[in-house]
């Protein structure tokens, strides 16, 4: 008899607990609404161009590092009558018998993406980025492209420079201007203009 009363008591407590919990969940569902927020950015087909003469660099002269040689495994890449050497995710051009590290120009193509690249989706298009350079897949090669206005990345290359344009402090790398923003609670950089 005692066992029966204990079993009924436990069953009653469990039933009461489940009904209170279910009632609480039902109340919460009635008061909760789901909101979908769409962010609309500027059109990607027309980029916002900025005249180079209006961009003021915080450091007037940039130190240029030269190299006597490039790594032995460097691949030669030609684009618009210019020759580049590509190795270890870096591009080099010859200058006065030495080599300087440069950012690749738009239109230059490579056969494999740099190690450590990231894929990003902008306006339902897939792009690849590494160290401030953006690539698009074209005929089994990867072509250097300008990023679309509104593209968001979480880090900039070490070579990015602080600049002032229209009384705003921005960051520039490879003729792309970035604004530091907060995105999903994290520091990020948004492409806001291309220097012409």
mmCIF file of C-alpha atoms in Angstrom:
data_model
loop_
_atom_site.group_PDB
_atom_site.id
_atom_site.type_symbol
_atom_site.label_atom_id
_atom_site.label_comp_id
_atom_site.label_asym_id
_atom_site.label_seq_id
_atom_site.Cartn_x
_atom_site.Cartn_y
_atom_site.Cartn_z
ATOM 1 C CA UNK A 1 0.000 0.000 0.000
ATOM 2 C CA UNK A 2 2.826 2.392 0.901
ATOM 3 C CA UNK A 3 4.568 1.581 -2.383
ATOM 4 C CA UNK A 4 1.385 2.285 -4.295
ATOM 5 C CA UNK A 5 0.916 5.677 -2.595
ATOM 6 C CA UNK A 6 4.573 6.587 -3.252
ATOM 7 C CA UNK A 7 4.259 5.583 -6.905
ATOM 8 C CA UNK A 8 1.038 7.617 -7.302
ATOM 9 C CA UNK A 9 2.652 10.571 -5.508
ATOM 10 C CA UNK A 10 5.709 10.493 -7.781
ATOM 11 C CA UNK A 11 3.489 10.146 -10.859
ATOM 12 C CA UNK A 12 1.382 13.128 -9.722
ATOM 13 C CA UNK A 13 4.492 15.257 -9.148
ATOM 14 C CA UNK A 14 5.919 14.340 -12.571
ATOM 15 C CA UNK A 15 2.576 15.042 -14.259
ATOM 16 C CA UNK A 16 2.327 18.406 -12.521
ATOM 17 C CA UNK A 17 5.936 19.286 -13.476
ATOM 18 C CA UNK A 18 5.402 18.383 -17.141
ATOM 19 C CA UNK A 19 2.149 20.340 -17.357
ATOM 20 C CA UNK A 20 3.709 23.465 -15.805
ATOM 21 C CA UNK A 21 6.731 23.181 -18.139
ATOM 22 C CA UNK A 22 4.502 22.645 -21.196
ATOM 23 C CA UNK A 23 2.302 25.572 -20.166
ATOM 24 C CA UNK A 24 5.349 27.799 -19.765
ATOM 25 C CA UNK A 25 6.609 26.797 -23.224
ATOM 26 C CA UNK A 26 3.197 27.466 -24.745
ATOM 27 C CA UNK A 27 3.084 30.932 -23.171
ATOM 28 C CA UNK A 28 6.583 31.711 -24.450
ATOM 29 C CA UNK A 29 5.665 30.657 -27.976
ATOM 30 C CA UNK A 30 2.674 32.981 -28.006
ATOM 31 C CA UNK A 31 4.785 35.995 -26.982
ATOM 32 C CA UNK A 32 7.809 35.287 -29.200
ATOM 33 C CA UNK A 33 7.988 36.628 -32.735
ATOM 34 C CA UNK A 34 10.629 35.913 -35.305
ATOM 35 C CA UNK A 35 11.990 38.821 -37.282
ATOM 36 C CA UNK A 36 14.099 38.415 -40.370
ATOM 37 C CA UNK A 37 16.349 41.355 -41.124
ATOM 38 C CA UNK A 38 17.730 41.852 -44.610
ATOM 39 C CA UNK A 39 20.695 44.115 -45.082
ATOM 40 C CA UNK A 40 20.717 45.937 -48.385
ATOM 41 C CA UNK A 41 24.082 47.170 -49.590
ATOM 42 C CA UNK A 42 24.955 49.310 -52.550
ATOM 43 C CA UNK A 43 24.775 47.721 -55.974
ATOM 44 C CA UNK A 44 27.761 45.546 -56.787
ATOM 45 C CA UNK A 45 27.707 46.337 -60.484
ATOM 46 C CA UNK A 46 28.890 49.918 -60.004
ATOM 47 C CA UNK A 47 31.702 50.526 -57.569
ATOM 48 C CA UNK A 48 32.174 53.768 -55.731
ATOM 49 C CA UNK A 49 35.341 55.277 -57.186
ATOM 50 C CA UNK A 50 37.464 57.696 -55.215
ATOM 51 C CA UNK A 51 40.075 59.979 -56.830
ATOM 52 C CA UNK A 52 43.603 59.139 -55.667
ATOM 53 C CA UNK A 53 44.333 62.849 -55.121
ATOM 54 C CA UNK A 54 41.654 63.046 -52.385
ATOM 55 C CA UNK A 55 43.128 60.210 -50.287
ATOM 56 C CA UNK A 56 45.666 61.378 -47.678
ATOM 57 C CA UNK A 57 48.030 58.756 -46.259
ATOM 58 C CA UNK A 58 48.933 59.010 -42.560
ATOM 59 C CA UNK A 59 52.487 57.817 -43.331
ATOM 60 C CA UNK A 60 53.674 59.877 -46.323
ATOM 61 C CA UNK A 61 56.478 57.539 -47.434
ATOM 62 C CA UNK A 62 56.187 53.800 -47.355
ATOM 63 C CA UNK A 63 59.355 51.784 -46.779
ATOM 64 C CA UNK A 64 60.052 49.517 -49.764
ATOM 65 C CA UNK A 65 61.858 46.270 -49.041
ATOM 66 C CA UNK A 66 63.894 44.762 -51.882
ATOM 67 C CA UNK A 67 65.136 41.208 -52.348
ATOM 68 C CA UNK A 68 68.161 40.012 -54.322
ATOM 69 C CA UNK A 69 66.401 36.829 -55.366
ATOM 70 C CA UNK A 70 63.002 35.218 -55.097
ATOM 71 C CA UNK A 71 62.465 31.682 -53.790
ATOM 72 C CA UNK A 72 63.643 28.971 -56.205
ATOM 73 C CA UNK A 73 60.129 27.538 -56.563
ATOM 74 C CA UNK A 74 58.710 30.872 -57.752
ATOM 75 C CA UNK A 75 56.345 30.620 -60.715
ATOM 76 C CA UNK A 76 56.477 33.202 -63.499
ATOM 77 C CA UNK A 77 53.131 34.866 -64.213
ATOM 78 C CA UNK A 78 52.644 37.327 -67.090
ATOM 79 C CA UNK A 79 49.906 39.924 -67.347
ATOM 80 C CA UNK A 80 49.649 42.965 -69.672
ATOM 81 C CA UNK A 81 53.326 42.774 -70.700
ATOM 82 C CA UNK A 82 54.425 42.677 -67.040
ATOM 83 C CA UNK A 83 56.182 39.710 -65.488
ATOM 84 C CA UNK A 84 55.560 38.682 -61.891
ATOM 85 C CA UNK A 85 57.145 35.997 -59.767
ATOM 86 C CA UNK A 86 54.731 34.179 -57.475
ATOM 87 C CA UNK A 87 55.857 32.134 -54.466
ATOM 88 C CA UNK A 88 54.713 31.475 -50.911
ATOM 89 C CA UNK A 89 51.529 33.522 -51.456
ATOM 90 C CA UNK A 90 53.551 36.602 -52.463
ATOM 91 C CA UNK A 91 53.942 38.410 -55.778
ATOM 92 C CA UNK A 92 57.248 40.021 -56.803
ATOM 93 C CA UNK A 93 58.300 42.362 -59.619
ATOM 94 C CA UNK A 94 61.795 43.081 -60.764
ATOM 95 C CA UNK A 95 63.013 46.623 -60.211
ATOM 96 C CA UNK A 96 66.590 47.812 -60.874
ATOM 97 C CA UNK A 97 68.017 44.296 -60.725
ATOM 98 C CA UNK A 98 66.248 43.427 -57.469
ATOM 99 C CA UNK A 99 62.752 42.254 -56.550
ATOM 100 C CA UNK A 100 60.049 44.041 -54.598
ATOM 101 C CA UNK A 101 56.939 42.492 -53.080
ATOM 102 C CA UNK A 102 53.799 43.887 -54.713
ATOM 103 C CA UNK A 103 50.066 43.360 -54.594
ATOM 104 C CA UNK A 104 48.826 41.676 -57.767
ATOM 105 C CA UNK A 105 46.932 43.725 -60.343
ATOM 106 C CA UNK A 106 43.316 43.095 -61.307
ATOM 107 C CA UNK A 107 43.111 40.569 -64.134
ATOM 108 C CA UNK A 108 46.253 38.617 -63.223
ATOM 109 C CA UNK A 109 45.555 34.862 -63.073
ATOM 110 C CA UNK A 110 47.087 32.025 -61.077
ATOM 111 C CA UNK A 111 46.411 28.291 -61.287
ATOM 112 C CA UNK A 112 46.108 27.506 -57.565
ATOM 113 C CA UNK A 113 44.791 29.534 -54.665
ATOM 114 C CA UNK A 114 47.154 30.575 -51.879
ATOM 115 C CA UNK A 115 47.370 28.268 -48.877
ATOM 116 C CA UNK A 116 45.021 29.579 -46.183
ATOM 117 C CA UNK A 117 42.532 31.331 -48.507
ATOM 118 C CA UNK A 118 38.962 31.952 -47.364
ATOM 119 C CA UNK A 119 35.799 31.625 -49.385
ATOM 120 C CA UNK A 120 33.248 34.429 -49.116
ATOM 121 C CA UNK A 121 29.788 34.853 -50.611
ATOM 122 C CA UNK A 122 28.747 38.321 -51.724
ATOM 123 C CA UNK A 123 25.417 38.849 -53.472
ATOM 124 C CA UNK A 124 25.135 35.096 -54.168
ATOM 125 C CA UNK A 125 28.563 34.999 -55.821
ATOM 126 C CA UNK A 126 31.466 32.930 -54.528
ATOM 127 C CA UNK A 127 34.851 34.633 -54.151
ATOM 128 C CA UNK A 128 38.133 33.695 -52.546
ATOM 129 C CA UNK A 129 40.338 35.993 -50.522
ATOM 130 C CA UNK A 130 43.766 35.845 -49.010
ATOM 131 C CA UNK A 131 45.844 38.646 -47.514
ATOM 132 C CA UNK A 132 43.739 41.435 -49.031
ATOM 133 C CA UNK A 133 43.614 39.950 -52.536
ATOM 134 C CA UNK A 134 40.324 38.739 -54.032
ATOM 135 C CA UNK A 135 39.987 35.975 -56.623
ATOM 136 C CA UNK A 136 37.218 34.655 -58.837
ATOM 137 C CA UNK A 137 37.237 31.243 -60.524
ATOM 138 C CA UNK A 138 37.549 31.697 -64.312
ATOM 139 C CA UNK A 139 38.180 28.718 -66.636
ATOM 140 C CA UNK A 140 39.989 26.619 -64.001
ATOM 141 C CA UNK A 141 42.192 29.567 -63.033
ATOM 142 C CA UNK A 142 41.825 32.185 -60.321
ATOM 143 C CA UNK A 143 41.681 35.780 -61.497
ATOM 144 C CA UNK A 144 42.485 38.737 -59.263
ATOM 145 C CA UNK A 145 39.398 40.967 -58.995
ATOM 146 C CA UNK A 146 38.301 44.088 -57.161
ATOM 147 C CA UNK A 147 35.994 43.303 -54.263
ATOM 148 C CA UNK A 148 32.396 44.434 -54.402
ATOM 149 C CA UNK A 149 31.318 47.426 -52.347
ATOM 150 C CA UNK A 150 29.866 46.105 -49.092
ATOM 151 C CA UNK A 151 32.163 43.072 -48.883
ATOM 152 C CA UNK A 152 33.052 42.380 -45.250
ATOM 153 C CA UNK A 153 36.297 40.768 -44.080
ATOM 154 C CA UNK A 154 37.582 40.211 -40.571
ATOM 155 C CA UNK A 155 41.227 41.078 -41.071
ATOM 156 C CA UNK A 156 43.437 43.202 -43.288
ATOM 157 C CA UNK A 157 46.997 42.544 -44.464
ATOM 158 C CA UNK A 158 49.856 43.939 -42.398
ATOM 159 C CA UNK A 159 50.661 46.268 -45.310
ATOM 160 C CA UNK A 160 47.264 48.027 -45.090
ATOM 161 C CA UNK A 161 47.701 51.735 -44.388
ATOM 162 C CA UNK A 162 45.593 54.253 -42.494
ATOM 163 C CA UNK A 163 44.290 57.017 -44.729
ATOM 164 C CA UNK A 164 41.938 59.956 -44.477
ATOM 165 C CA UNK A 165 39.236 60.501 -47.057
ATOM 166 C CA UNK A 166 36.408 63.008 -46.677
ATOM 167 C CA UNK A 167 37.390 63.568 -42.998
ATOM 168 C CA UNK A 168 37.033 59.840 -42.243
ATOM 169 C CA UNK A 169 39.828 57.505 -41.164
ATOM 170 C CA UNK A 170 39.831 54.460 -43.408
ATOM 171 C CA UNK A 171 42.268 51.694 -44.351
ATOM 172 C CA UNK A 172 43.766 51.168 -47.806
ATOM 173 C CA UNK A 173 45.299 48.123 -49.389
ATOM 174 C CA UNK A 174 45.774 47.485 -53.107
ATOM 175 C CA UNK A 175 43.624 50.526 -54.017
ATOM 176 C CA UNK A 176 40.675 49.309 -51.917
ATOM 177 C CA UNK A 177 39.328 51.461 -49.065
ATOM 178 C CA UNK A 178 37.956 49.748 -45.956
ATOM 179 C CA UNK A 179 35.986 51.122 -43.017
ATOM 180 C CA UNK A 180 36.378 49.542 -39.592
ATOM 181 C CA UNK A 181 32.954 48.349 -38.382
ATOM 182 C CA UNK A 182 31.298 46.071 -35.833
ATOM 183 C CA UNK A 183 29.629 43.116 -37.553
ATOM 184 C CA UNK A 184 27.828 40.409 -35.551
ATOM 185 C CA UNK A 185 29.572 41.695 -32.437
ATOM 186 C CA UNK A 186 33.040 41.369 -33.959
ATOM 187 C CA UNK A 187 35.469 43.902 -35.400
ATOM 188 C CA UNK A 188 35.412 43.727 -39.187
ATOM 189 C CA UNK A 189 36.279 45.794 -42.250
ATOM 190 C CA UNK A 190 33.830 46.748 -44.978
ATOM 191 C CA UNK A 191 34.832 47.677 -48.521
ATOM 192 C CA UNK A 192 33.530 51.216 -49.049
ATOM 193 C CA UNK A 193 35.354 52.452 -52.169
ATOM 194 C CA UNK A 194 37.939 51.728 -54.842
ATOM 195 C CA UNK A 195 40.725 54.250 -55.558
ATOM 196 C CA UNK A 196 40.927 55.175 -59.241
#
